[in-house]
């Protein structure tokens, strides 16, 4: 791609560093910015800089936060003895949206994935184990993706904490609400039968 | 979507102003930036700001340029009397990539589209007509999209300049190179038969 302007070329090159954005998409976005008021691009770039420079991670749960201890960890109404272990910030937001969990979180920052060069020490596992060792946590809920990497990570953490008195659970795997049974995969369907729940319990949800 | 950080929320909101980028994609991109070195985000935002603040448009052809008169317009080896009329900067880049055109360009900045509220006066049509009136231009090549809006724009410009001695042409419509004939639409196929060219000419291309 030949550019008529170095400034344009630089902007497109930087933009196309982002995942899922190729040179053509980057060019389309950058040309869109040129058609919009100048203030809009400046607001975007300032927001990105401010975020990257000043954003903090909660010292307890590693969630993104503007303060040292995030809103969830510092909320006295949340149950401190239940911790939900998630991969990243998006999962916290997704679970918070359901309003079904009133405990605290622990954000690992990824999952163990040797193929991508991510080992246990690249994740926030040690601080989680340290929390468990203190003895105040009663339950650990594993809410990782239902993939090989997610299962490996669950198992690794489980091994680290199994000698301590903490109940570990994992979120239920089953048929999604609204799904047709005939299109469900065998493993999911099999698990949902094995882990069936009393009908009266399901009516209360 | 509930955010745990105002800085994050602001960055996601600004990012999702871009076309084709929703809140979820914006969040994915912003979280990716947080995992990358700080310098990368700063480089991106500085590149965007510099581009938006300092980029110029060539005073002759309206192409994006770092100087007053763009590289193409100021190149003495280009044929000044042939002008290729295009919608936007991307079209200039696309045609330049083919190395098949040695004249100059005129970037309209869009096409007439009443549905989107874009009339002739929102485009760089007056400067084009003024160039034609000067009498030095021999040929005008319309290279707009083959859509209703493109055809309307071509016709509008044609009406403005038809009293002046300038030859107007439009880029050939036909079967794309590499295309199977059976999948071509009727209008394209019909046009490609009516506007057939001598086989000997086609061999030279």
Short mmCIF file of C-alpha atoms in Angstrom, two decimals:
data_model
loop_
_atom_site.label_atom_id
_atom_site.label_comp_id
_atom_site.label_asym_id
_atom_site.label_seq_id
_atom_site.Cartn_x
_atom_site.Cartn_y
_atom_site.Cartn_z
CA UNK A 1 0.00 0.00 0.00
CA UNK A 2 1.46 3.35 -1.09
CA UNK A 3 0.43 6.36 0.95
CA UNK A 4 0.38 9.94 -0.25
CA UNK A 5 1.12 11.18 3.27
CA UNK A 6 3.57 10.00 5.92
CA UNK A 7 1.20 11.11 8.68
CA UNK A 8 -1.55 8.98 7.21
CA UNK A 9 0.81 6.05 6.80
CA UNK A 10 1.98 6.27 10.40
CA UNK A 11 -1.60 6.42 11.71
CA UNK A 12 -2.64 3.44 9.60
CA UNK A 13 0.41 1.42 10.66
CA UNK A 14 -0.21 2.07 14.35
CA UNK A 15 -3.92 1.32 14.01
CA UNK A 16 -3.27 -1.97 12.23
CA UNK A 17 -1.25 -3.22 15.23
CA UNK A 18 -4.56 -3.83 16.99
CA UNK A 19 -5.91 -7.38 16.85
CA UNK A 20 -8.39 -8.05 14.06
CA UNK A 21 -7.62 -4.75 12.33
CA UNK A 22 -5.75 -5.07 9.05
CA UNK A 23 -4.31 -2.29 6.91
CA UNK A 24 -7.52 -1.82 4.92
CA UNK A 25 -9.73 -1.55 7.99
CA UNK A 26 -7.20 0.78 9.61
CA UNK A 27 -7.27 3.02 6.54
CA UNK A 28 -11.07 3.05 6.56
CA UNK A 29 -11.11 4.04 10.25
CA UNK A 30 -8.45 6.70 9.84
CA UNK A 31 -10.20 8.25 6.82
CA UNK A 32 -13.41 8.27 8.82
CA UNK A 33 -11.60 10.27 11.53
CA UNK A 34 -10.52 12.79 8.91
CA UNK A 35 -14.15 13.37 7.94
CA UNK A 36 -15.20 13.89 11.56
CA UNK A 37 -14.50 17.02 13.65
CA UNK A 38 -10.92 17.26 14.88
CA UNK A 39 -12.10 17.20 18.50
CA UNK A 40 -13.37 13.65 18.17
CA UNK A 41 -9.98 12.20 17.26
CA UNK A 42 -8.28 14.22 19.97
CA UNK A 43 -10.82 12.98 22.53
CA UNK A 44 -10.17 9.39 21.43
CA UNK A 45 -6.41 9.66 21.62
CA UNK A 46 -6.50 11.42 24.97
CA UNK A 47 -8.85 8.81 26.39
CA UNK A 48 -6.53 6.02 25.24
CA UNK A 49 -3.44 7.71 26.68
CA UNK A 50 -5.12 8.49 30.00
CA UNK A 51 -6.39 4.94 30.27
CA UNK A 52 -3.03 3.38 29.47
CA UNK A 53 -1.08 5.68 31.77
CA UNK A 54 -3.36 5.93 34.78
CA UNK A 55 -5.42 2.76 34.92
CA UNK A 56 -4.72 0.63 37.99
CA UNK A 57 -5.35 -2.97 38.84
CA UNK A 58 -7.01 -3.73 42.16
CA UNK A 59 -4.31 -4.95 44.54
CA UNK A 60 -6.61 -7.65 45.84
CA UNK A 61 -8.54 -9.08 42.88
CA UNK A 62 -6.47 -7.68 39.94
CA UNK A 63 -9.60 -6.25 38.30
CA UNK A 64 -9.20 -2.95 36.46
CA UNK A 65 -9.85 -0.06 38.79
CA UNK A 66 -9.23 3.66 39.20
CA UNK A 67 -8.27 3.20 42.84
CA UNK A 68 -6.04 0.80 44.76
CA UNK A 69 -8.86 -1.41 45.97
CA UNK A 70 -11.67 -1.82 43.41
CA UNK A 71 -15.32 -1.02 44.06
CA UNK A 72 -16.24 -4.67 44.45
CA UNK A 73 -13.45 -5.55 46.89
CA UNK A 74 -14.12 -2.44 48.99
CA UNK A 75 -17.91 -2.98 49.09
CA UNK A 76 -18.84 -4.15 52.63
CA UNK A 77 -22.04 -5.78 51.32
CA UNK A 78 -20.15 -8.38 49.28
CA UNK A 79 -19.39 -11.76 50.81
CA UNK A 80 -15.66 -11.90 51.40
CA UNK A 81 -15.49 -15.65 51.88
CA UNK A 82 -16.63 -16.60 48.38
CA UNK A 83 -14.27 -15.93 45.50
CA UNK A 84 -15.10 -16.38 41.86
CA UNK A 85 -11.98 -17.09 39.78
CA UNK A 86 -12.17 -15.64 36.23
CA UNK A 87 -9.87 -15.23 33.27
CA UNK A 88 -10.19 -11.54 32.62
CA UNK A 89 -11.97 -8.27 33.23
CA UNK A 90 -14.66 -8.99 30.67
CA UNK A 91 -15.76 -12.03 32.65
CA UNK A 92 -16.18 -9.91 35.78
CA UNK A 93 -18.39 -7.53 33.77
CA UNK A 94 -20.37 -10.42 32.30
CA UNK A 95 -21.02 -12.02 35.69
CA UNK A 96 -21.80 -8.66 37.33
CA UNK A 97 -24.42 -8.10 34.61
CA UNK A 98 -26.29 -11.22 35.74
CA UNK A 99 -26.61 -9.87 39.34
CA UNK A 100 -26.40 -13.49 40.51
CA UNK A 101 -23.12 -13.32 42.42
CA UNK A 102 -22.50 -11.33 45.57
CA UNK A 103 -19.01 -12.53 46.49
CA UNK A 104 -15.62 -11.23 45.36
CA UNK A 105 -13.60 -11.99 42.23
CA UNK A 106 -10.07 -12.99 41.42
CA UNK A 107 -8.89 -12.09 37.90
CA UNK A 108 -6.16 -14.45 36.67
CA UNK A 109 -5.31 -12.41 33.60
CA UNK A 110 -5.53 -15.38 31.23
CA UNK A 111 -5.32 -19.14 31.38
CA UNK A 112 -2.45 -21.60 31.27
CA UNK A 113 -1.67 -22.18 27.62
CA UNK A 114 1.72 -23.68 26.76
CA UNK A 115 0.96 -23.22 23.05
CA UNK A 116 0.87 -19.44 23.57
CA UNK A 117 3.79 -19.55 26.01
CA UNK A 118 1.61 -18.72 29.03
CA UNK A 119 2.59 -20.63 32.15
CA UNK A 120 1.20 -20.48 35.72
CA UNK A 121 3.72 -17.79 36.68
CA UNK A 122 2.39 -15.40 34.04
CA UNK A 123 -0.99 -15.41 35.79
CA UNK A 124 -2.20 -14.07 39.14
CA UNK A 125 -2.26 -17.53 40.72
CA UNK A 126 0.18 -16.99 43.57
CA UNK A 127 -1.87 -14.19 45.12
CA UNK A 128 -4.94 -16.41 44.94
CA UNK A 129 -3.16 -19.28 46.69
CA UNK A 130 -1.90 -16.82 49.31
CA UNK A 131 -5.50 -15.68 49.96
CA UNK A 132 -6.60 -19.29 50.42
CA UNK A 133 -3.70 -19.97 52.79
CA UNK A 134 -4.91 -17.19 55.09
CA UNK A 135 -7.91 -19.43 55.82
CA UNK A 136 -10.76 -16.91 55.58
CA UNK A 137 -12.07 -18.15 52.22
CA UNK A 138 -14.79 -20.79 52.34
CA UNK A 139 -15.53 -21.30 48.65
CA UNK A 140 -13.67 -20.88 45.38
CA UNK A 141 -15.83 -20.88 42.23
CA UNK A 142 -13.95 -21.67 39.02
CA UNK A 143 -15.61 -19.69 36.22
CA UNK A 144 -13.12 -20.21 33.41
CA UNK A 145 -13.86 -21.08 29.77
CA UNK A 146 -14.86 -24.66 29.18
CA UNK A 147 -11.78 -25.43 27.10
CA UNK A 148 -8.66 -27.53 27.50
CA UNK A 149 -6.76 -24.46 28.75
CA UNK A 150 -9.51 -23.50 31.18
CA UNK A 151 -9.67 -27.03 32.60
CA UNK A 152 -5.88 -27.17 32.92
CA UNK A 153 -5.86 -23.89 34.83
CA UNK A 154 -8.66 -25.06 37.15
CA UNK A 155 -6.77 -28.26 37.85
CA UNK A 156 -3.47 -26.46 38.48
CA UNK A 157 -5.07 -24.14 41.02
CA UNK A 158 -6.97 -27.03 42.61
CA UNK A 159 -3.69 -28.91 43.13
CA UNK A 160 -2.14 -25.89 44.81
CA UNK A 161 -4.93 -25.43 47.33
CA UNK A 162 -6.25 -28.94 47.94
CA UNK A 163 -4.51 -29.22 51.29
CA UNK A 164 -6.32 -26.18 52.63
CA UNK A 165 -9.85 -26.21 53.96
CA UNK A 166 -11.70 -24.57 51.06
CA UNK A 167 -14.67 -25.81 49.08
CA UNK A 168 -14.12 -25.57 45.32
CA UNK A 169 -16.91 -25.52 42.75
CA UNK A 170 -17.17 -24.91 39.05
CA UNK A 171 -19.95 -23.13 37.17
CA UNK A 172 -22.58 -25.47 35.73
CA UNK A 173 -22.13 -26.77 32.20
CA UNK A 174 -25.40 -27.51 30.41
CA UNK A 175 -27.84 -26.51 27.73
CA UNK A 176 -28.01 -22.73 27.26
CA UNK A 177 -31.34 -21.13 28.10
CA UNK A 178 -33.31 -20.82 24.86
CA UNK A 179 -31.34 -23.56 23.07
CA UNK A 180 -32.95 -26.37 21.07
CA UNK A 181 -31.98 -29.73 22.53
CA UNK A 182 -31.33 -31.36 19.16
CA UNK A 183 -28.55 -28.91 18.31
CA UNK A 184 -26.66 -29.32 21.59
CA UNK A 185 -23.35 -31.20 21.39
CA UNK A 186 -23.14 -34.63 23.04
CA UNK A 187 -20.75 -33.70 25.82
CA UNK A 188 -22.82 -30.74 26.96
CA UNK A 189 -26.03 -32.74 26.78
CA UNK A 190 -24.44 -35.67 28.63
CA UNK A 191 -23.16 -33.41 31.41
CA UNK A 192 -26.49 -31.65 31.71
CA UNK A 193 -28.20 -35.01 32.33
CA UNK A 194 -25.61 -36.23 34.83
CA UNK A 195 -25.73 -32.92 36.70
CA UNK A 196 -29.51 -32.56 36.62
CA UNK A 197 -31.14 -30.48 39.35
CA UNK A 198 -34.46 -30.83 41.20
CA UNK A 199 -37.25 -29.25 39.14
CA UNK A 200 -38.42 -27.27 42.14
CA UNK A 201 -34.99 -25.68 42.44
CA UNK A 202 -35.01 -24.71 38.76
CA UNK A 203 -38.40 -23.04 39.14
CA UNK A 204 -36.97 -20.64 41.69
CA UNK A 205 -34.31 -19.29 39.29
CA UNK B 1 -22.26 -2.51 30.25
CA UNK B 2 -20.94 -1.63 33.72
CA UNK B 3 -17.29 -0.65 33.96
CA UNK B 4 -15.11 -0.95 37.02
CA UNK B 5 -13.04 2.05 35.90
CA UNK B 6 -14.05 5.44 34.50
CA UNK B 7 -10.84 5.59 32.47
CA UNK B 8 -11.66 2.28 30.86
CA UNK B 9 -15.24 3.33 30.22
CA UNK B 10 -14.16 6.57 28.56
CA UNK B 11 -11.66 4.77 26.32
CA UNK B 12 -14.24 2.18 25.30
CA UNK B 13 -16.87 4.85 24.60
CA UNK B 14 -14.52 6.86 22.41
CA UNK B 15 -13.32 3.76 20.58
CA UNK B 16 -16.86 2.62 19.86
CA UNK B 17 -17.58 5.88 18.00
CA UNK B 18 -15.61 4.44 15.09
CA UNK B 19 -17.63 2.83 12.31
CA UNK B 20 -18.05 -0.93 12.60
CA UNK B 21 -16.70 -0.99 16.17
CA UNK B 22 -19.27 -1.75 18.84
CA UNK B 23 -18.83 -1.66 22.60
CA UNK B 24 -17.69 -5.26 22.82
CA UNK B 25 -15.06 -4.91 20.10
CA UNK B 26 -13.92 -1.62 21.64
CA UNK B 27 -13.50 -3.34 25.01
CA UNK B 28 -11.53 -6.16 23.40
CA UNK B 29 -9.21 -3.67 21.68
CA UNK B 30 -8.75 -1.55 24.81
CA UNK B 31 -7.98 -4.59 26.99
CA UNK B 32 -5.47 -5.69 24.37
CA UNK B 33 -3.76 -2.29 24.69
CA UNK B 34 -3.52 -2.81 28.45
CA UNK B 35 -1.66 -6.07 27.90
CA UNK B 36 0.80 -4.43 25.49
CA UNK B 37 3.68 -2.11 26.48
CA UNK B 38 2.54 1.40 27.36
CA UNK B 39 4.63 2.86 24.53
CA UNK B 40 2.49 1.17 21.92
CA UNK B 41 -0.73 2.91 22.98
CA UNK B 42 1.08 6.22 23.29
CA UNK B 43 2.52 5.80 19.79
CA UNK B 44 -0.96 5.05 18.44
CA UNK B 45 -2.61 8.03 20.09
CA UNK B 46 0.19 10.38 19.06
CA UNK B 47 0.03 9.16 15.48
CA UNK B 48 -3.73 9.75 15.37
CA UNK B 49 -3.44 13.23 16.86
CA UNK B 50 -0.58 14.24 14.55
CA UNK B 51 -2.49 12.94 11.55
CA UNK B 52 -5.70 14.73 12.45
CA UNK B 53 -4.00 18.00 13.30
CA UNK B 54 -1.37 18.29 10.58
CA UNK B 55 -2.63 16.40 7.56
CA UNK B 56 -3.30 18.59 4.55
CA UNK B 57 -5.32 18.15 1.42
CA UNK B 58 -3.66 18.95 -1.90
CA UNK B 59 -4.99 22.32 -3.07
CA UNK B 60 -5.29 21.04 -6.61
CA UNK B 61 -6.61 17.45 -6.44
CA UNK B 62 -7.83 17.30 -2.79
CA UNK B 63 -5.86 14.12 -2.14
CA UNK B 64 -4.36 13.71 1.33
CA UNK B 65 -0.86 15.15 1.41
CA UNK B 66 1.79 16.42 3.80
CA UNK B 67 2.49 19.44 1.58
CA UNK B 68 0.34 22.00 -0.24
CA UNK B 69 0.62 20.33 -3.63
CA UNK B 70 0.66 16.53 -3.47
CA UNK B 71 3.39 14.32 -4.93
CA UNK B 72 1.27 13.35 -7.90
CA UNK B 73 0.21 16.89 -8.84
CA UNK B 74 3.76 18.19 -8.48
CA UNK B 75 5.31 15.35 -10.51
CA UNK B 76 6.38 16.77 -13.92
CA UNK B 77 6.21 13.30 -15.51
CA UNK B 78 2.45 13.00 -15.06
CA UNK B 79 0.14 14.05 -17.89
CA UNK B 80 -1.60 17.21 -16.74
CA UNK B 81 -4.32 17.12 -19.39
CA UNK B 82 -5.92 13.84 -18.23
CA UNK B 83 -7.81 13.86 -14.95
CA UNK B 84 -9.24 10.81 -13.25
CA UNK B 85 -12.22 11.69 -11.05
CA UNK B 86 -12.51 9.48 -7.94
CA UNK B 87 -14.59 9.36 -4.80
CA UNK B 88 -11.91 9.25 -2.17
CA UNK B 89 -8.30 8.77 -1.21
CA UNK B 90 -8.56 4.99 -1.19
CA UNK B 91 -9.45 5.03 -4.88
CA UNK B 92 -6.33 7.03 -5.70
CA UNK B 93 -4.25 4.43 -3.84
CA UNK B 94 -6.04 1.57 -5.60
CA UNK B 95 -5.50 3.05 -9.07
CA UNK B 96 -1.90 4.00 -8.29
CA UNK B 97 -1.28 0.37 -7.31
CA UNK B 98 -2.21 -0.75 -10.83
CA UNK B 99 0.47 1.53 -12.41
CA UNK B 100 -1.88 1.92 -15.38
CA UNK B 101 -2.63 5.62 -15.10
CA UNK B 102 -0.13 8.43 -15.57
CA UNK B 103 -2.42 11.46 -15.44
CA UNK B 104 -3.63 13.45 -12.44
CA UNK B 105 -6.52 12.83 -10.05
CA UNK B 106 -9.40 14.79 -8.64
CA UNK B 107 -10.78 13.54 -5.34
CA UNK B 108 -14.46 14.45 -4.90
CA UNK B 109 -14.61 13.40 -1.25
CA UNK B 110 -17.74 11.28 -1.73
CA UNK B 111 -20.63 10.97 -4.13
CA UNK B 112 -23.99 12.71 -4.40
CA UNK B 113 -26.34 10.85 -2.10
CA UNK B 114 -29.55 12.62 -1.07
CA UNK B 115 -30.37 9.73 1.29
CA UNK B 116 -27.25 10.56 3.32
CA UNK B 117 -27.78 14.30 2.94
CA UNK B 118 -24.80 14.73 0.61
CA UNK B 119 -25.44 17.20 -2.20
CA UNK B 120 -23.14 18.48 -4.99
CA UNK B 121 -21.98 21.38 -2.83
CA UNK B 122 -20.61 19.03 -0.17
CA UNK B 123 -18.18 17.62 -2.73
CA UNK B 124 -15.15 19.07 -4.54
CA UNK B 125 -17.07 19.54 -7.78
CA UNK B 126 -16.72 23.30 -8.22
CA UNK B 127 -12.92 23.16 -8.29
CA UNK B 128 -13.13 20.42 -10.91
CA UNK B 129 -15.45 22.46 -13.11
CA UNK B 130 -13.15 25.46 -12.69
CA UNK B 131 -10.19 23.35 -13.90
CA UNK B 132 -12.17 22.28 -16.96
CA UNK B 133 -13.16 25.90 -17.70
CA UNK B 134 -9.49 26.87 -17.89
CA UNK B 135 -9.37 24.80 -21.09
CA UNK B 136 -6.13 22.86 -20.54
CA UNK B 137 -7.81 19.55 -19.74
CA UNK B 138 -8.39 17.19 -22.66
CA UNK B 139 -9.92 14.18 -20.94
CA UNK B 140 -11.89 13.49 -17.79
CA UNK B 141 -12.12 9.86 -16.69
CA UNK B 142 -14.99 9.07 -14.34
CA UNK B 143 -13.82 6.32 -11.99
CA UNK B 144 -16.65 6.29 -9.45
CA UNK B 145 -18.43 3.28 -8.00
CA UNK B 146 -20.90 1.62 -10.34
CA UNK B 147 -23.89 2.47 -8.16
CA UNK B 148 -26.90 4.75 -8.43
CA UNK B 149 -25.03 7.44 -6.46
CA UNK B 150 -21.90 7.08 -8.57
CA UNK B 151 -23.89 7.36 -11.81
CA UNK B 152 -25.77 10.39 -10.47
CA UNK B 153 -22.51 12.11 -9.59
CA UNK B 154 -21.01 11.34 -13.01
CA UNK B 155 -24.09 12.75 -14.72
CA UNK B 156 -24.15 15.88 -12.57
CA UNK B 157 -20.53 16.67 -13.39
CA UNK B 158 -21.09 15.84 -17.05
CA UNK B 159 -23.96 18.34 -17.21
CA UNK B 160 -21.76 21.07 -15.70
CA UNK B 161 -18.95 20.64 -18.21
CA UNK B 162 -20.66 19.51 -21.39
CA UNK B 163 -20.39 22.96 -23.00
CA UNK B 164 -16.61 22.91 -22.67
CA UNK B 165 -14.29 21.12 -25.06
CA UNK B 166 -13.33 18.13 -22.93
CA UNK B 167 -13.58 14.44 -23.72
CA UNK B 168 -15.24 12.44 -20.93
CA UNK B 169 -14.86 8.71 -20.46
CA UNK B 170 -15.80 6.21 -17.81
CA UNK B 171 -13.84 3.17 -16.67
CA UNK B 172 -14.89 -0.09 -18.36
CA UNK B 173 -17.57 -2.21 -16.71
CA UNK B 174 -17.23 -5.91 -17.41
CA UNK B 175 -16.37 -9.33 -16.10
CA UNK B 176 -13.60 -9.22 -13.47
CA UNK B 177 -10.37 -10.94 -14.40
CA UNK B 178 -10.50 -14.45 -12.96
CA UNK B 179 -14.31 -14.52 -12.71
CA UNK B 180 -16.45 -17.43 -13.88
CA UNK B 181 -18.90 -16.25 -16.56
CA UNK B 182 -21.86 -18.17 -15.16
CA UNK B 183 -21.75 -16.28 -11.85
CA UNK B 184 -21.65 -12.79 -13.42
CA UNK B 185 -24.83 -10.72 -13.10
CA UNK B 186 -26.85 -10.00 -16.25
CA UNK B 187 -26.18 -6.26 -16.44
CA UNK B 188 -22.42 -6.67 -16.17
CA UNK B 189 -22.40 -9.50 -18.68
CA UNK B 190 -24.65 -7.55 -21.06
CA UNK B 191 -22.43 -4.46 -20.85
CA UNK B 192 -19.29 -6.50 -21.36
CA UNK B 193 -20.72 -7.87 -24.64
CA UNK B 194 -21.90 -4.50 -25.92
CA UNK B 195 -18.56 -2.90 -25.06
CA UNK B 196 -16.41 -5.74 -26.37
CA UNK B 197 -12.88 -4.88 -27.49
CA UNK B 198 -10.71 -6.27 -30.33
CA UNK B 199 -8.97 -9.45 -29.18
CA UNK B 200 -5.63 -8.10 -30.34
CA UNK B 201 -6.04 -5.08 -28.05
CA UNK B 202 -6.84 -7.31 -25.09
CA UNK B 203 -3.71 -9.40 -25.70
CA UNK B 204 -1.52 -6.34 -25.23
CA UNK B 205 -2.87 -5.64 -21.72
#
